[in-house]
Amino acid sequence: MQELEKLKQLQSQREALKNRSTTVEKVKNKHESSTKTVCPECGSRQLVQDYERAELTCQNCGLVLEEEFIDRGPEWRAFDHDQRMKRSRVGAPMTFTIHDKGLSTMIDWRNRDSYGRAISSKNRAQLYRLRKWQRRIRVSNATERNLAFALSELDRMASALGLPRNVRETAAVVYRDAVDKNLIRGRSIEGVAAAALYAACRQCNVPRTLDEIAEVSRVSRKEIGRTYRFISRELGLKLLPTSPIDYVPRFCSGLNLKGEVQSRAVEILRQAGEKELTSGRGPTGVAAAAIYISSILGGERRTQREVAEVAGVTEVTIRNRYKELAEKLDIEIIL
């Protein structure tokens, strides 16, 4: 009798294992089908998710690639920011700009509970001690302490330069890769952070010159350039040379020029690129010369000094570049 009971138990365990493996295979197949990006019928990549019918359809031929998929969004609706904050039951998203990726607990500095009521004077001393120990536990060793300092330095420089969120995230990822490959040893944290920010600006097509980054950092332009070359070589960053067109919107905004002047400057730079007039020359100088020509042609004249101050180049550079562009592109400029 005991042996029969053992056999029954073994059979039930085998059946449970079989059921578990089949469910795992179903989940895998469902996950593989959910990650489809190409239509098998026509090869189109224009796939539309219809959340009302729970179907993934091809916009080109109408084939239904998947049905009854799970909607992973919230079940509630919000019509403004306050409603969204009240109904949300999750925290902030994961970010690389914080040393612990934003996954640790944060005790607020305000002495209020989750309902917004003031905390009594008895519990304030305990809350103060909890807050102090939370700060100590959050940074456990020297590596995390250095990473926290470097990421705060990155955030400070990015704020001073007015850089968007995606550039900050990219710079944090570049710095973390440098830490993982032990490239920080023998170099200053500020220098590596500034070099990572410069690389991120070039990767995200939001170019900033070495002089601009050196102004907001605590290291020299020479050290930033040397560290950037070392990091890009060791991490295998394949970055193309910056285009003068990327500088045009920022320079035109600094000079308070209209959109017509900006579009004309972009067109001049495109023509110059086709004739290879931009290769081997500083992108800021060429962009400044194109804006100077465009401002004269558009009736919004700016002096060479004004353009030079915004672009961070000398008046001689603008003079040489604009003469070259006007001569090779047959542009008549009436001074």
Short mmCIF file of C-alpha atoms in Angstrom, two decimals:
data_model
loop_
_atom_site.label_atom_id
_atom_site.label_comp_id
_atom_site.label_asym_id
_atom_site.label_seq_id
_atom_site.Cartn_x
_atom_site.Cartn_y
_atom_site.Cartn_z
CA MET A 1 0.00 0.00 0.00
CA GLN A 2 2.79 2.41 0.82
CA GLU A 3 4.51 1.68 -2.51
CA LEU A 4 1.27 2.37 -4.40
CA GLU A 5 0.89 5.70 -2.61
CA LYS A 6 4.49 6.59 -3.50
CA LEU A 7 3.85 5.69 -7.15
CA LYS A 8 0.73 7.86 -7.19
CA GLN A 9 2.69 10.75 -5.70
CA LEU A 10 5.43 10.33 -8.33
CA GLN A 11 2.85 10.27 -11.14
CA SER A 12 1.17 13.42 -9.82
CA GLN A 13 4.57 15.16 -9.57
CA ARG A 14 5.38 14.17 -13.18
CA GLU A 15 2.05 15.51 -14.41
CA ALA A 16 2.64 18.77 -12.53
CA LEU A 17 6.09 19.11 -14.11
CA LYS A 18 4.63 18.43 -17.59
CA ASN A 19 1.92 21.05 -17.08
CA ARG A 20 4.52 23.55 -15.87
CA SER A 21 6.78 22.95 -18.90
CA THR A 22 3.84 23.36 -21.31
CA THR A 23 2.84 26.64 -19.65
CA VAL A 24 6.46 27.88 -19.88
CA GLU A 25 6.53 26.98 -23.58
CA LYS A 26 3.23 28.80 -24.15
CA VAL A 27 4.57 31.90 -22.41
CA LYS A 28 7.76 31.72 -24.51
CA ASN A 29 5.81 31.34 -27.74
CA LYS A 30 3.51 34.18 -26.76
CA HIS A 31 6.49 36.39 -25.91
CA GLU A 32 8.14 35.54 -29.24
CA SER A 33 4.97 36.37 -31.13
CA SER A 34 4.56 39.62 -29.20
CA THR A 35 8.02 40.74 -30.25
CA LYS A 36 7.22 40.42 -33.97
CA THR A 37 8.22 43.49 -35.90
CA VAL A 38 7.83 42.31 -39.51
CA CYS A 39 4.70 41.08 -41.27
CA PRO A 40 5.29 37.50 -42.58
CA GLU A 41 2.87 38.06 -45.46
CA CYS A 42 4.13 41.27 -47.10
CA GLY A 43 7.33 42.06 -45.12
CA SER A 44 6.02 45.43 -43.92
CA ARG A 45 7.13 46.93 -40.59
CA GLN A 46 4.02 49.10 -40.19
CA LEU A 47 2.32 47.08 -37.44
CA VAL A 48 -0.57 48.56 -35.44
CA GLN A 49 -1.72 47.45 -31.99
CA ASP A 50 -5.52 47.67 -31.68
CA TYR A 51 -6.19 47.74 -27.93
CA GLU A 52 -9.99 47.62 -28.32
CA ARG A 53 -9.85 44.29 -30.18
CA ALA A 54 -6.55 43.16 -28.57
CA GLU A 55 -5.01 42.47 -31.97
CA LEU A 56 -1.71 43.16 -33.69
CA THR A 57 -2.43 43.87 -37.36
CA CYS A 58 -0.39 44.84 -40.40
CA GLN A 59 -1.32 48.28 -41.69
CA ASN A 60 -0.25 47.38 -45.22
CA CYS A 61 -2.06 44.09 -45.96
CA GLY A 62 -4.42 43.78 -42.95
CA LEU A 63 -3.05 40.45 -41.67
CA VAL A 64 -3.71 39.77 -37.97
CA LEU A 65 -0.37 38.71 -36.51
CA GLU A 66 -1.50 38.28 -32.92
CA GLU A 67 -4.75 38.32 -30.98
CA GLU A 68 -5.83 38.47 -27.35
CA PHE A 69 -2.58 40.06 -26.20
CA ILE A 70 -2.32 41.59 -22.73
CA ASP A 71 -2.64 45.35 -22.29
CA ARG A 72 0.17 46.23 -19.88
CA GLY A 73 -0.99 49.81 -19.35
CA PRO A 74 -2.99 51.12 -16.36
CA GLU A 75 -6.68 50.31 -16.02
CA TRP A 76 -7.50 53.92 -15.02
CA ARG A 77 -7.68 57.14 -17.03
CA ALA A 78 -6.30 60.55 -16.10
CA PHE A 79 -7.04 63.89 -17.72
CA ASP A 80 -4.42 66.08 -16.01
CA HIS A 81 -1.18 65.80 -14.05
CA ASP A 82 -2.85 65.87 -10.59
CA GLN A 83 -5.17 62.98 -11.44
CA ARG A 84 -2.27 61.00 -12.85
CA MET A 85 -0.21 61.52 -9.67
CA LYS A 86 -3.14 60.57 -7.41
CA ARG A 87 -4.14 57.42 -9.29
CA SER A 88 -0.65 56.14 -10.02
CA ARG A 89 0.41 53.28 -7.75
CA VAL A 90 4.03 53.01 -8.88
CA GLY A 91 7.18 55.06 -8.32
CA ALA A 92 9.44 56.92 -10.68
CA PRO A 93 10.93 54.99 -13.64
CA MET A 94 14.41 53.50 -13.50
CA THR A 95 17.15 55.95 -14.42
CA PHE A 96 20.90 55.64 -14.96
CA THR A 97 21.53 59.16 -13.65
CA ILE A 98 21.27 57.96 -10.02
CA HIS A 99 23.92 55.61 -8.64
CA ASP A 100 21.35 53.03 -7.47
CA LYS A 101 19.24 53.56 -10.64
CA GLY A 102 16.46 55.09 -8.54
CA LEU A 103 15.42 51.72 -7.07
CA SER A 104 16.12 52.51 -3.40
CA THR A 105 13.76 53.99 -0.82
CA MET A 106 13.58 57.74 -0.40
CA ILE A 107 12.41 59.33 2.88
CA ASP A 108 11.02 62.78 2.16
CA TRP A 109 12.44 65.80 3.99
CA ARG A 110 8.95 67.12 4.79
CA ASN A 111 7.55 65.98 8.14
CA ARG A 112 4.25 64.68 6.74
CA ASP A 113 2.76 61.21 6.38
CA SER A 114 1.28 59.59 3.24
CA TYR A 115 -2.06 61.38 3.81
CA GLY A 116 -0.40 64.81 4.02
CA ARG A 117 -0.95 65.19 7.77
CA ALA A 118 1.77 66.70 9.95
CA ILE A 119 3.80 64.20 11.99
CA SER A 120 3.66 64.62 15.74
CA SER A 121 6.63 65.94 17.67
CA LYS A 122 7.12 62.51 19.33
CA ASN A 123 7.83 60.78 16.01
CA ARG A 124 9.91 63.58 14.47
CA ALA A 125 13.09 62.55 16.28
CA GLN A 126 12.64 58.95 15.12
CA LEU A 127 12.00 60.13 11.55
CA TYR A 128 15.16 62.25 11.67
CA ARG A 129 17.22 59.22 12.74
CA LEU A 130 15.63 57.07 10.00
CA ARG A 131 16.39 59.71 7.40
CA LYS A 132 20.02 59.94 8.54
CA TRP A 133 20.54 56.17 8.44
CA GLN A 134 18.81 55.97 5.07
CA ARG A 135 21.35 58.42 3.64
CA ARG A 136 24.22 56.37 5.09
CA ILE A 137 22.92 52.99 3.90
CA ARG A 138 22.14 54.23 0.39
CA VAL A 139 25.86 54.66 -0.38
CA SER A 140 27.56 51.57 1.00
CA ASN A 141 31.16 51.61 -0.28
CA ALA A 142 33.75 53.83 -1.95
CA THR A 143 32.79 52.73 -5.49
CA GLU A 144 29.17 53.75 -5.01
CA ARG A 145 30.27 56.99 -3.35
CA ASN A 146 32.47 57.90 -6.34
CA LEU A 147 29.70 56.92 -8.77
CA ALA A 148 27.19 59.09 -6.91
CA PHE A 149 29.60 62.03 -6.99
CA ALA A 150 30.30 61.57 -10.72
CA LEU A 151 26.62 61.34 -11.64
CA SER A 152 25.79 64.43 -9.60
CA GLU A 153 28.61 66.23 -11.40
CA LEU A 154 27.19 65.07 -14.74
CA ASP A 155 23.76 66.37 -13.78
CA ARG A 156 25.20 69.73 -12.70
CA MET A 157 27.07 70.23 -15.99
CA ALA A 158 24.07 69.12 -18.07
CA SER A 159 21.81 71.56 -16.20
CA ALA A 160 24.29 74.40 -16.76
CA LEU A 161 24.36 73.62 -20.51
CA GLY A 162 20.58 73.12 -20.74
CA LEU A 163 20.85 69.58 -22.14
CA PRO A 164 17.77 67.33 -22.51
CA ARG A 165 17.04 64.17 -20.53
CA ASN A 166 18.18 61.67 -23.17
CA VAL A 167 21.68 63.25 -23.25
CA ARG A 168 21.99 62.89 -19.46
CA GLU A 169 20.95 59.23 -19.59
CA THR A 170 23.41 58.52 -22.42
CA ALA A 171 26.24 60.26 -20.55
CA ALA A 172 25.47 58.21 -17.42
CA VAL A 173 25.57 54.97 -19.45
CA VAL A 174 28.93 55.95 -21.01
CA TYR A 175 30.38 56.74 -17.57
CA ARG A 176 29.09 53.45 -16.12
CA ASP A 177 30.70 51.53 -19.02
CA ALA A 178 33.99 53.32 -18.29
CA VAL A 179 33.72 52.31 -14.61
CA ASP A 180 32.99 48.67 -15.53
CA LYS A 181 36.09 48.55 -17.75
CA ASN A 182 38.22 50.18 -15.01
CA LEU A 183 39.05 53.23 -17.15
CA ILE A 184 38.72 55.68 -14.23
CA ARG A 185 41.88 54.57 -12.46
CA GLY A 186 44.58 57.25 -12.70
CA ARG A 187 42.16 59.90 -14.01
CA SER A 188 40.04 62.50 -12.29
CA ILE A 189 36.34 61.80 -11.86
CA GLU A 190 35.45 65.29 -13.15
CA GLY A 191 37.52 64.77 -16.32
CA VAL A 192 35.92 61.41 -17.16
CA ALA A 193 32.43 62.80 -16.40
CA ALA A 194 33.02 65.79 -18.70
CA ALA A 195 34.37 63.51 -21.46
CA ALA A 196 31.31 61.22 -21.10
CA LEU A 197 29.02 64.23 -21.41
CA TYR A 198 30.84 65.41 -24.54
CA ALA A 199 30.52 61.92 -26.08
CA ALA A 200 26.82 61.79 -25.20
CA CYS A 201 26.23 65.17 -26.85
CA ARG A 202 27.78 63.89 -30.05
CA GLN A 203 25.85 60.61 -29.91
CA CYS A 204 22.49 62.37 -29.46
CA ASN A 205 23.19 65.02 -32.16
CA VAL A 206 23.06 67.83 -29.58
CA PRO A 207 26.62 69.07 -30.14
CA ARG A 208 28.48 71.17 -27.61
CA THR A 209 32.06 72.30 -28.12
CA LEU A 210 34.91 71.35 -25.79
CA ASP A 211 35.18 75.00 -24.75
CA GLU A 212 31.53 75.07 -23.65
CA ILE A 213 31.93 71.91 -21.57
CA ALA A 214 35.22 73.18 -20.12
CA GLU A 215 33.45 76.37 -18.94
CA VAL A 216 30.97 74.46 -16.77
CA SER A 217 33.38 71.71 -15.65
CA ARG A 218 36.25 71.89 -13.19
CA VAL A 219 38.91 70.61 -15.61
CA SER A 220 40.70 72.08 -18.60
CA ARG A 221 39.78 71.71 -22.25
CA LYS A 222 42.98 69.76 -22.92
CA GLU A 223 42.23 67.14 -20.27
CA ILE A 224 38.62 66.70 -21.49
CA GLY A 225 39.82 66.15 -25.06
CA ARG A 226 42.53 63.68 -23.99
CA THR A 227 40.13 61.71 -21.77
CA TYR A 228 37.44 61.70 -24.47
CA ARG A 229 39.83 60.23 -27.04
CA PHE A 230 40.93 57.55 -24.57
CA ILE A 231 37.35 56.62 -23.60
CA SER A 232 36.07 56.50 -27.19
CA ARG A 233 38.98 54.26 -28.18
CA GLU A 234 38.61 51.86 -25.24
CA LEU A 235 34.80 51.66 -25.37
CA GLY A 236 34.68 51.48 -29.16
CA LEU A 237 32.45 54.53 -29.58
CA LYS A 238 32.01 55.12 -33.30
CA LEU A 239 31.13 58.81 -33.49
CA LEU A 240 30.91 60.69 -36.75
CA PRO A 241 32.29 64.24 -37.00
CA THR A 242 29.75 66.86 -35.94
CA SER A 243 27.89 68.57 -38.76
CA PRO A 244 27.75 72.39 -38.91
CA ILE A 245 23.98 72.10 -39.50
CA ASP A 246 23.52 70.80 -35.92
CA TYR A 247 24.82 74.14 -34.54
CA VAL A 248 22.54 76.37 -36.66
CA PRO A 249 19.31 76.27 -34.53
CA ARG A 250 21.14 77.13 -31.30
CA PHE A 251 23.18 79.94 -32.84
CA CYS A 252 20.12 81.42 -34.59
CA SER A 253 18.17 81.28 -31.32
CA GLY A 254 21.01 83.12 -29.55
CA LEU A 255 20.97 85.83 -32.25
CA ASN A 256 17.12 86.11 -32.26
CA LEU A 257 16.90 85.33 -35.98
CA LYS A 258 13.75 84.19 -37.78
CA GLY A 259 13.06 80.75 -39.20
CA GLU A 260 13.64 81.89 -42.79
CA VAL A 261 17.19 82.93 -41.95
CA GLN A 262 17.80 79.58 -40.23
CA SER A 263 16.46 77.53 -43.17
CA ARG A 264 18.56 79.59 -45.61
CA ALA A 265 21.69 78.98 -43.52
CA VAL A 266 20.96 75.23 -43.52
CA GLU A 267 20.57 75.31 -47.31
CA ILE A 268 23.92 77.12 -47.68
CA LEU A 269 25.60 74.50 -45.49
CA ARG A 270 24.05 71.66 -47.53
CA GLN A 271 25.40 73.16 -50.74
CA ALA A 272 28.78 73.62 -49.08
CA GLY A 273 28.75 69.98 -47.94
CA GLU A 274 28.00 68.77 -51.47
CA LYS A 275 31.05 70.70 -52.74
CA GLU A 276 33.16 69.45 -49.78
CA LEU A 277 33.77 72.94 -48.42
CA THR A 278 33.06 71.89 -44.82
CA SER A 279 35.62 69.05 -44.57
CA GLY A 280 38.78 69.88 -42.66
CA ARG A 281 37.29 73.01 -41.07
CA GLY A 282 35.78 73.68 -37.67
CA PRO A 283 32.01 73.11 -37.74
CA THR A 284 31.26 76.10 -35.51
CA GLY A 285 33.17 78.51 -37.76
CA VAL A 286 31.45 77.25 -40.93
CA ALA A 287 28.01 77.38 -39.25
CA ALA A 288 28.69 80.94 -38.01
CA ALA A 289 29.74 82.06 -41.51
CA ALA A 290 26.60 80.54 -43.07
CA ILE A 291 24.40 82.31 -40.49
CA TYR A 292 26.22 85.60 -41.14
CA ILE A 293 25.58 85.30 -44.91
CA SER A 294 21.97 84.24 -44.34
CA SER A 295 21.28 87.18 -41.99
CA ILE A 296 22.52 89.64 -44.63
CA LEU A 297 20.50 88.01 -47.42
CA GLY A 298 17.38 87.82 -45.22
CA GLY A 299 17.48 91.49 -44.24
CA GLU A 300 18.27 90.79 -40.56
CA ARG A 301 21.89 91.86 -40.54
CA ARG A 302 24.06 90.83 -37.60
CA THR A 303 27.62 92.01 -37.16
CA GLN A 304 30.55 89.62 -37.26
CA ARG A 305 31.26 90.36 -33.61
CA GLU A 306 27.71 89.40 -32.53
CA VAL A 307 27.86 86.12 -34.46
CA ALA A 308 31.37 85.41 -33.15
CA GLU A 309 30.29 85.89 -29.51
CA VAL A 310 27.37 83.46 -29.87
CA ALA A 311 29.36 80.85 -31.82
CA GLY A 312 32.48 81.09 -29.67
CA VAL A 313 34.86 81.76 -32.59
CA THR A 314 36.89 84.77 -33.67
CA GLU A 315 35.81 87.41 -36.18
CA VAL A 316 38.76 86.49 -38.41
CA THR A 317 37.46 82.92 -38.70
CA ILE A 318 34.00 84.14 -39.74
CA ARG A 319 35.53 86.54 -42.24
CA ASN A 320 37.67 83.85 -43.87
CA ARG A 321 34.87 81.27 -43.97
CA TYR A 322 32.16 83.56 -45.33
CA LYS A 323 34.44 84.83 -48.11
CA GLU A 324 35.23 81.25 -49.05
CA LEU A 325 31.57 80.21 -49.06
CA ALA A 326 30.45 83.27 -51.02
CA GLU A 327 33.15 82.73 -53.65
CA LYS A 328 32.66 78.98 -54.15
CA LEU A 329 28.82 79.06 -54.02
CA ASP A 330 28.48 82.25 -56.17
CA ILE A 331 26.60 84.21 -53.50
CA GLU A 332 26.44 87.97 -53.98
CA ILE A 333 26.71 89.83 -50.67
CA ILE A 334 26.09 93.57 -50.53
CA LEU A 335 27.76 94.90 -47.39
#
